[in-house]
PDB file of C-alpha atoms and ligand atoms in Angstrom:
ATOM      1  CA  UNK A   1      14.400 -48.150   4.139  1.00 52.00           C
ATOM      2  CA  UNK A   2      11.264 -46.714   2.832  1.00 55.00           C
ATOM      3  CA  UNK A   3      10.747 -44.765   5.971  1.00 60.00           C
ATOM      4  CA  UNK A   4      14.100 -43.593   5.350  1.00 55.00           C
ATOM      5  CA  UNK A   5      13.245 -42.606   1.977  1.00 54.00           C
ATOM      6  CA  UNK A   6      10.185 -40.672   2.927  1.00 59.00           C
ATOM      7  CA  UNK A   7      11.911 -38.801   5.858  1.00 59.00           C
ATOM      8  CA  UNK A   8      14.437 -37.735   3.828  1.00 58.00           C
ATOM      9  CA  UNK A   9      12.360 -36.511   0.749  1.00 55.00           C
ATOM     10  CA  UNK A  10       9.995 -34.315   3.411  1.00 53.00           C
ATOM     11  CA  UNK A  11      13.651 -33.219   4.949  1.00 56.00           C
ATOM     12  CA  UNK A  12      14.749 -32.210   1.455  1.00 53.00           C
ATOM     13  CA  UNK A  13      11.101 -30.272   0.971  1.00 52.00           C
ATOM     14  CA  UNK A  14      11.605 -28.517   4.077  1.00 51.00           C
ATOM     15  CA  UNK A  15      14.928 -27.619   3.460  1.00 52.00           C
ATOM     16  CA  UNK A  16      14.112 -26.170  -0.395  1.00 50.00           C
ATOM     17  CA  UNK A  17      11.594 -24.161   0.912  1.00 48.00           C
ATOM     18  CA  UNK A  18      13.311 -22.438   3.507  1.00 48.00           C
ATOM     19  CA  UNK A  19      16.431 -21.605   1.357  1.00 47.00           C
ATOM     20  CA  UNK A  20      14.118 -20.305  -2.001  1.00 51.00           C
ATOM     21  CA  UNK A  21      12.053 -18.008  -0.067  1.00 57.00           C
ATOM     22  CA  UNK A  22      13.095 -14.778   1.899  1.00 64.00           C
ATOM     23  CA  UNK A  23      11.683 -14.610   5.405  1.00 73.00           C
ATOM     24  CA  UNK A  24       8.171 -13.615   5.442  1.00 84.00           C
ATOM     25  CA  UNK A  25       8.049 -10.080   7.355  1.00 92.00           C
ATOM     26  CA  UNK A  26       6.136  -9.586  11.022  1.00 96.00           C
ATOM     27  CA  UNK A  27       3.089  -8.151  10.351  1.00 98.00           C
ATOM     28  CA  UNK A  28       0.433  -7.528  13.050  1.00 98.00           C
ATOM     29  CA  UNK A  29      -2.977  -7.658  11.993  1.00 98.00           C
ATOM     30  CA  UNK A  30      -5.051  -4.259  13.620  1.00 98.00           C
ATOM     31  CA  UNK A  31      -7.994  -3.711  11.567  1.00 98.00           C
ATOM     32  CA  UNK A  32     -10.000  -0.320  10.646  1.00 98.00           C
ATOM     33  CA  UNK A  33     -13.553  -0.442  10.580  1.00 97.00           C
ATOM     34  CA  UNK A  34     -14.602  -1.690   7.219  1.00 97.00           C
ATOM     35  CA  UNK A  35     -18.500  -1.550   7.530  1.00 97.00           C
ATOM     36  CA  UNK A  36     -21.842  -1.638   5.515  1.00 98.00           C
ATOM     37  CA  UNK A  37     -21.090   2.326   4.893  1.00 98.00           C
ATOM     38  CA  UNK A  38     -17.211   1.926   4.179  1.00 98.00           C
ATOM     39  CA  UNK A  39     -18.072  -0.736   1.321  1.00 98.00           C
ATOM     40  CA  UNK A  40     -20.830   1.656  -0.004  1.00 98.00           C
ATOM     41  CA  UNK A  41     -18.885   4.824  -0.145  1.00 98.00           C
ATOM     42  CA  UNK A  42     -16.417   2.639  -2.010  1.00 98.00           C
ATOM     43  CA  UNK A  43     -18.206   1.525  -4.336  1.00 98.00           C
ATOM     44  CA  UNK A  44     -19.860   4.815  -5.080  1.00 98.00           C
ATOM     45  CA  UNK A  45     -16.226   6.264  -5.056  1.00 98.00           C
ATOM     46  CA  UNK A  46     -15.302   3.804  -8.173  1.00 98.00           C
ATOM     47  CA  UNK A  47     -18.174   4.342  -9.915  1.00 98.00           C
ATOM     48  CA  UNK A  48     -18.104   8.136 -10.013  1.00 98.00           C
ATOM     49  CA  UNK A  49     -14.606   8.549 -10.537  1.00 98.00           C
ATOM     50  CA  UNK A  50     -13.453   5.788 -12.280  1.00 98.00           C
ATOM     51  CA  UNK A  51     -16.612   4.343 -13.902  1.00 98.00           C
ATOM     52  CA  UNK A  52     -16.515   0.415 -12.263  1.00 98.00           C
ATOM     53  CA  UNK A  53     -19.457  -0.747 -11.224  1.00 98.00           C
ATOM     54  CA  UNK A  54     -18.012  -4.208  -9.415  1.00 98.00           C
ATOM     55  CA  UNK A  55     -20.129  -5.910  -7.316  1.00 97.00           C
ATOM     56  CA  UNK A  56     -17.574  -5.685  -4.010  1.00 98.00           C
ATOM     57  CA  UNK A  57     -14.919  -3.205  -3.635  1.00 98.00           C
ATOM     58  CA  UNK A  58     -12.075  -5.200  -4.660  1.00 98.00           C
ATOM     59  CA  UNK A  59      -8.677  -4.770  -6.554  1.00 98.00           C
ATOM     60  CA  UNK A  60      -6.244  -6.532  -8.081  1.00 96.00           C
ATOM     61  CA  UNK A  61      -3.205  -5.332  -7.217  1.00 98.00           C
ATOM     62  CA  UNK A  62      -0.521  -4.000  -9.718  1.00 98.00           C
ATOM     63  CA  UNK A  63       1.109  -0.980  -8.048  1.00 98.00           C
ATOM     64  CA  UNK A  64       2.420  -0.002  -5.111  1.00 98.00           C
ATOM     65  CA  UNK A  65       2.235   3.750  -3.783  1.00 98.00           C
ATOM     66  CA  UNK A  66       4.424   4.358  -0.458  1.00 98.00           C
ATOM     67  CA  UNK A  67       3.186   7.308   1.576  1.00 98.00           C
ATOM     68  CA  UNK A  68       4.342   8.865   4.868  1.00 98.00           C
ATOM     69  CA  UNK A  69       1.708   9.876   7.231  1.00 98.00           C
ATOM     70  CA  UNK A  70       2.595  13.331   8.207  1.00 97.00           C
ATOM     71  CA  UNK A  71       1.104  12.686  11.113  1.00 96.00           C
ATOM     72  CA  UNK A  72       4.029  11.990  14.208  1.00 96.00           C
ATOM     73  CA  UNK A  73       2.381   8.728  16.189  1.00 98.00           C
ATOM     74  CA  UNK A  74       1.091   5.654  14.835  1.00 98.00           C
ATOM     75  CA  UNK A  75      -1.552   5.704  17.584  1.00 98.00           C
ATOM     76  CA  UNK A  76      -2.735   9.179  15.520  1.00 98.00           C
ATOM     77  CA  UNK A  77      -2.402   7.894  12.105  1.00 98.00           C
ATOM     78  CA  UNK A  78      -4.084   4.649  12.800  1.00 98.00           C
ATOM     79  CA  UNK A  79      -6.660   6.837  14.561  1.00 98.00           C
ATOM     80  CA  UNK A  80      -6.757   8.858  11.364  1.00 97.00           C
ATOM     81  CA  UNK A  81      -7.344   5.663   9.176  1.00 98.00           C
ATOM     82  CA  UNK A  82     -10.073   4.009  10.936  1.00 98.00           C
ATOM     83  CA  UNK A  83     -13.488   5.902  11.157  1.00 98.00           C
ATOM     84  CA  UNK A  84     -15.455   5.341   7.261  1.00 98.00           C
ATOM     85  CA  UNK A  85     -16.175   8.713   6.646  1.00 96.00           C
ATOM     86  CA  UNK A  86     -13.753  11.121   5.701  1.00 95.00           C
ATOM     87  CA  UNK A  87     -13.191  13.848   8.918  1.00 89.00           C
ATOM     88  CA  UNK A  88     -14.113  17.651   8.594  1.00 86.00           C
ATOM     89  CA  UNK A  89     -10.111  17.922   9.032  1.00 83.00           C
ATOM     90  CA  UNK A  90     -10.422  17.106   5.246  1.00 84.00           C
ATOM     91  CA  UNK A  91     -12.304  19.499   3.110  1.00 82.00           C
ATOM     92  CA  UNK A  92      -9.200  19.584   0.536  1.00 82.00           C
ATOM     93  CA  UNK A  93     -11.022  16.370  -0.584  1.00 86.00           C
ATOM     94  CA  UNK A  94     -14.354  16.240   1.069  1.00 86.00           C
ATOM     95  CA  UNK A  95     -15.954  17.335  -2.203  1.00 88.00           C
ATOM     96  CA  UNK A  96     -14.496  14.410  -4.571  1.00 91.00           C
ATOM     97  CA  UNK A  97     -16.551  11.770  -1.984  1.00 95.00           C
ATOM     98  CA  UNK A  98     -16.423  11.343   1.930  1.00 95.00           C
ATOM     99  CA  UNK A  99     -15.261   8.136   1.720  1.00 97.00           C
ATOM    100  CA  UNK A 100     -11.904   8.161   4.550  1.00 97.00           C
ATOM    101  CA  UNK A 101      -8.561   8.122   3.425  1.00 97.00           C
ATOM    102  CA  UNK A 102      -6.640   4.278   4.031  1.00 98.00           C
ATOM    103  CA  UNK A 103      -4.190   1.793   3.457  1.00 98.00           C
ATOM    104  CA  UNK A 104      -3.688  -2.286   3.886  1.00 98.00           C
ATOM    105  CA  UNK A 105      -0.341  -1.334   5.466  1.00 98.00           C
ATOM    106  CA  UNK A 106       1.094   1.468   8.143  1.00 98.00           C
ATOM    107  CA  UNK A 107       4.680   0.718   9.146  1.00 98.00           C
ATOM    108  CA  UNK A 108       5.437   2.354  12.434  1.00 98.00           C
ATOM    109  CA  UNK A 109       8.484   4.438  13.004  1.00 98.00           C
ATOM    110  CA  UNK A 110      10.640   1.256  14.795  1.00 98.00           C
ATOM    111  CA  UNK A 111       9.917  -0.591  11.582  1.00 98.00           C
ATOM    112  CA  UNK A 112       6.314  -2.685  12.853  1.00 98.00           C
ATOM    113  CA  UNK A 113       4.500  -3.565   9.618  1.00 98.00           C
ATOM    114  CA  UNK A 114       0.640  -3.742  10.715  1.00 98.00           C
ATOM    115  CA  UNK A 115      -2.465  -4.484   8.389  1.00 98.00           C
ATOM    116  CA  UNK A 116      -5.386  -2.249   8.550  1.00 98.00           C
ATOM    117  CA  UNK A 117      -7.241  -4.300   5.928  1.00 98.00           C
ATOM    118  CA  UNK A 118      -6.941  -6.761   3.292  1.00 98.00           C
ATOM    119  CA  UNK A 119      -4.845  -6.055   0.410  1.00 97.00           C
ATOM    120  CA  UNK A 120      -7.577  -6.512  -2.058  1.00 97.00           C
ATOM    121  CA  UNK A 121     -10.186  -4.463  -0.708  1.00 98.00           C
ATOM    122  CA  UNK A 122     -10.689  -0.808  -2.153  1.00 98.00           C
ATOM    123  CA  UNK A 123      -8.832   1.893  -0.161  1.00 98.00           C
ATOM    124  CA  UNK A 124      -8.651   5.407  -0.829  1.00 98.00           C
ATOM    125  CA  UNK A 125      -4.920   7.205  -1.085  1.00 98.00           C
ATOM    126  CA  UNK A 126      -3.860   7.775  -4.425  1.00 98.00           C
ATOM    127  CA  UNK A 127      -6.053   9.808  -6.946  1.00 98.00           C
ATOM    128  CA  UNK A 128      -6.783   7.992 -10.440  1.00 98.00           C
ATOM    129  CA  UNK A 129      -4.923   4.736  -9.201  1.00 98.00           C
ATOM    130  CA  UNK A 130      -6.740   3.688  -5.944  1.00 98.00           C
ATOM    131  CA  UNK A 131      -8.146   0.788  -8.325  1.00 98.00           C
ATOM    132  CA  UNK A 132      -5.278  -0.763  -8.678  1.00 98.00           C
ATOM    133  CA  UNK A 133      -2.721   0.228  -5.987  1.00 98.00           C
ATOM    134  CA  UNK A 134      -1.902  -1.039  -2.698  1.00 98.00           C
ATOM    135  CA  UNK A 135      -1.020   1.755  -0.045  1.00 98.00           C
ATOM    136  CA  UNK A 136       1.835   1.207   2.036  1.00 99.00           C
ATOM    137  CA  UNK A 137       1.871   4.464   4.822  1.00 98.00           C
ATOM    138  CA  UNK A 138       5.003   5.288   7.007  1.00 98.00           C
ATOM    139  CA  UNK A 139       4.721   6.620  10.677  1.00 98.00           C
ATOM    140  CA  UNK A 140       6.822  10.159  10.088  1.00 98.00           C
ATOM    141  CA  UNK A 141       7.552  12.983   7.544  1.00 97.00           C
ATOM    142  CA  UNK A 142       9.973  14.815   5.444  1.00 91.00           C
ATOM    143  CA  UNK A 143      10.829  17.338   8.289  1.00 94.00           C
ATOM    144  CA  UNK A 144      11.202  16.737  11.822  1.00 96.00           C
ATOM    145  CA  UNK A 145      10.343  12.833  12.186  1.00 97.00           C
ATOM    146  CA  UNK A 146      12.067  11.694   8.536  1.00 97.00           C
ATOM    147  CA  UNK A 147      11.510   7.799   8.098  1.00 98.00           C
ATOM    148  CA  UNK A 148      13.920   5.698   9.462  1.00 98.00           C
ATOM    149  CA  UNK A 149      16.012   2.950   8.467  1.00 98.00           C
ATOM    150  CA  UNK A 150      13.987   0.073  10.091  1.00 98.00           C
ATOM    151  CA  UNK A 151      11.096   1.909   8.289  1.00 98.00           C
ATOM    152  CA  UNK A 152      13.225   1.447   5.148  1.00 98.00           C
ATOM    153  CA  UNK A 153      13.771  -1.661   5.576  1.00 98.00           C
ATOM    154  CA  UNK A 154      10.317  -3.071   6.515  1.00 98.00           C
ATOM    155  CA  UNK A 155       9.261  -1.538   3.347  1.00 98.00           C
ATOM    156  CA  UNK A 156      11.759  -3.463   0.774  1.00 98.00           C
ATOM    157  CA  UNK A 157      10.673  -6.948   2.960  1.00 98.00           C
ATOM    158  CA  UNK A 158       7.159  -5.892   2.846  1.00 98.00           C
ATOM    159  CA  UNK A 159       7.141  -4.726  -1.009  1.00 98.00           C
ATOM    160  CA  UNK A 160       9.017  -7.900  -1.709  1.00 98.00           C
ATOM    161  CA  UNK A 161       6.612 -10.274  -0.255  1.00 98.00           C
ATOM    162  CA  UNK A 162       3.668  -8.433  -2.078  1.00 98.00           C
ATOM    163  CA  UNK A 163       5.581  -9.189  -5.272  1.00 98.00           C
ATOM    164  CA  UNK A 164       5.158 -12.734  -4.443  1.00 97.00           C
ATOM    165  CA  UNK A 165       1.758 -12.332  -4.147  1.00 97.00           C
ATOM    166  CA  UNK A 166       0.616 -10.102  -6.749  1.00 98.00           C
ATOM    167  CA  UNK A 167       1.574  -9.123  -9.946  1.00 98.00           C
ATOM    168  CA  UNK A 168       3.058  -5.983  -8.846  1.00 98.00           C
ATOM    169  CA  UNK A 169       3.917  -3.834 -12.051  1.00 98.00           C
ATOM    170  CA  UNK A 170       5.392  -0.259 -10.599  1.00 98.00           C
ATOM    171  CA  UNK A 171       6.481   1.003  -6.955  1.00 98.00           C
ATOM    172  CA  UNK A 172       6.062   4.080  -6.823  1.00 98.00           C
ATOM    173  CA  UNK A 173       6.015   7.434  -4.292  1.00 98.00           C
ATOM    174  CA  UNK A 174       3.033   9.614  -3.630  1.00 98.00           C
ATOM    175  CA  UNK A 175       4.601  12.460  -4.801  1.00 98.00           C
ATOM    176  CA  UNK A 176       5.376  10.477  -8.462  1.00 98.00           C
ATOM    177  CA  UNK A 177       1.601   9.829  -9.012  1.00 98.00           C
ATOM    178  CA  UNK A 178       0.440  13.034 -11.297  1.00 98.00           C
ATOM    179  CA  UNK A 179       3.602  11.543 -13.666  1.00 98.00           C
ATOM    180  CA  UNK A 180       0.472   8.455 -14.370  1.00 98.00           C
ATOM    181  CA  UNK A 181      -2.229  11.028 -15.395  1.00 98.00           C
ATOM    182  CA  UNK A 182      -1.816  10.001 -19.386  1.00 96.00           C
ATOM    183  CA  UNK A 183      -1.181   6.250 -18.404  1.00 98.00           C
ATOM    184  CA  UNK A 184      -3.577   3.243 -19.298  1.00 97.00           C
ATOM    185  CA  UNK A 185      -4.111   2.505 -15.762  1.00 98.00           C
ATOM    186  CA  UNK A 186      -5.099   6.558 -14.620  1.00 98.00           C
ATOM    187  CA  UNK A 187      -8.836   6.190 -14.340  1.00 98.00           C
ATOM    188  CA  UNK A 188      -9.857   9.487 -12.501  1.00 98.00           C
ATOM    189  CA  UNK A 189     -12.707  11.152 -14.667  1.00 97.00           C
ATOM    190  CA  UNK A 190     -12.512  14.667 -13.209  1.00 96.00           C
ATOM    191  CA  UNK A 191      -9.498  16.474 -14.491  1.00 96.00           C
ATOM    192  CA  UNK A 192      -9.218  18.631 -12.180  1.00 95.00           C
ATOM    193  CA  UNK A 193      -9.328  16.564  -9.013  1.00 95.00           C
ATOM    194  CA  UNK A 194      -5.723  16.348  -8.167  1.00 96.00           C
ATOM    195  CA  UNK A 195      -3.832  16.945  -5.105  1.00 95.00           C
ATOM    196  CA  UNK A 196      -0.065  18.133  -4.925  1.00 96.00           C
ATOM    197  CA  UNK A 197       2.319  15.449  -2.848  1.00 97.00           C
ATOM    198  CA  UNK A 198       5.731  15.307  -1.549  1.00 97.00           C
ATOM    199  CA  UNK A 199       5.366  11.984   0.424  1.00 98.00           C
ATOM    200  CA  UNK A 200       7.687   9.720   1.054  1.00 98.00           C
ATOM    201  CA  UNK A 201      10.051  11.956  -1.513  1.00 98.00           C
ATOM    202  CA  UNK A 202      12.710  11.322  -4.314  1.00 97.00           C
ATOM    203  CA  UNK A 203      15.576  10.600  -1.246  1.00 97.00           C
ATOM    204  CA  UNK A 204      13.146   7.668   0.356  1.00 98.00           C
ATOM    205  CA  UNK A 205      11.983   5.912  -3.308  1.00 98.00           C
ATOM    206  CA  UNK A 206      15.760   5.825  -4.500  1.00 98.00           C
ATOM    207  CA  UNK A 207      16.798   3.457  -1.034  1.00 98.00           C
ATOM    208  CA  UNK A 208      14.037   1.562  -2.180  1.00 98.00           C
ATOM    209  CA  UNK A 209      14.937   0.972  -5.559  1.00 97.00           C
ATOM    210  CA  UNK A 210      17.888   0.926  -4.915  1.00 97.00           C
ATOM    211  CA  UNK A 211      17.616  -2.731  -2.718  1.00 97.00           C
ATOM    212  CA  UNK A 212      14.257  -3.789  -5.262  1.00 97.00           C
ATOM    213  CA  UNK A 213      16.410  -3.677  -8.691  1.00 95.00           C
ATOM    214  CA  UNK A 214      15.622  -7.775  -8.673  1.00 95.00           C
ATOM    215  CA  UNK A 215      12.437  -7.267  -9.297  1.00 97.00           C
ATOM    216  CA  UNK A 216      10.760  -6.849 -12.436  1.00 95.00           C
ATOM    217  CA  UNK A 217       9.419  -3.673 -11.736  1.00 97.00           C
ATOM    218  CA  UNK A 218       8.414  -1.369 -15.121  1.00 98.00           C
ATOM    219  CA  UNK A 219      10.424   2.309 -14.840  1.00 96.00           C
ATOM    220  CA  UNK A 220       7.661   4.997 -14.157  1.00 96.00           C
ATOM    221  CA  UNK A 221       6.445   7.764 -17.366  1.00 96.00           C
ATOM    222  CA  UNK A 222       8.644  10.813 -17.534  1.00 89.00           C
TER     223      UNK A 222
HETATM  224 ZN1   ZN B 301       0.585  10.132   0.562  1.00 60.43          ZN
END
């Protein structure tokens, strides 16, 4: 009878669990180089632009910024991610710190989520926010290769899941970051370092909020 008991109480556990939570999404680990020189221009990236002085290059995670890569091929954009030091492709934003552009997530155009690098660590893809956002790029563009459904739809799984996680305050598009500039949480000390975006766009961030409205997500600044 006890058996019983317990067999059923583990059978009840299991059964909890796997009606509470939504299914965790496929991710596929494929890591950029994060070296002694990637955690050193990151460091001296927050320090000179935001004024943190941590220890590691860490974050903690209250945003979300979703980006799309320009760049057709996820063979090219991860390609693009994973050297340290910023390419001479770049000089737009060579001079603010050659530190490479990257993201914990790039979501290829058949909707494969795969992890560069850990959430937590310091990547650079959002001026003034980079300290507390996590990047989430998309294999396409606004043009000729605009993002596609399974694309859409990794992104709401994925974006869920990191609300699990994290204490994720604001989702957000590139193209919506300058609306932060007068925000607690903008931390970039050079005024006129900024960058115009139109990634992912106003078309892309409304599907998303559209399927997120559960969330407790805060509305962006006008
Ligand atoms: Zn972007």
């Amino acid at each position: 009878m006890a058996h019983f008991f317990h067999k059923a109480v583990i059978w009840l556990f299991l059964f909890s669990c796997a009606t509470s939570l939504p299914n965790p999404p496929d991710i596929i680990q494929k890591p950029i180089i994060f070296d002694q020189e990637r955690k050193e221009l990151s460091l001296a990236y927050m320090e000179e632009h935001y004024g943190l002085t941590p220890a590691s290059p860490t974050i903690q995670p209250t945003m979300i910024v979703v980006h799309h890569t320009v760049i057709p091929t996820f063979e090219k954009s991860f390609e693009a991610f994973y050297p340290s030091r910023l390419p001479d492709t770049r000089p737009d934003i060579q001079s603010a710190s050659a530190l490479n552009v990257s993201v914990p997530y790039l979501i290829d155009r058949d909707g494969q989520i795969y992890q560069l690098m850990p959430d937590t660590l310091f990547a650079r893809h959002v001026i003034g926010l980079n300290h507390c956002a996590i990047g989430i790029e998309n294999v396409g563009d606004g043009d000729q290769h605009p993002l596609t459904d399974a694309q859409l739809k990794a992104n709401i799984q994925l974006i869920r899941h990191l609300a699990q996680k994290y204490n994720i305050e604001y989702v957000i598009g590139h193209h919506e970051y300058q609306r932060f500039i007068d925000h607690p949480l903008w931390k970039e000390k050079d005024p006129g370092y900024l960058t115009e975006k139109d990634d992912p766009g106003d078309v892309f961030m409304r599907k998303i909020r559209d399927q997120l409205s559960s969330l407790p997500l805060k509305p962006i600044p006008e």
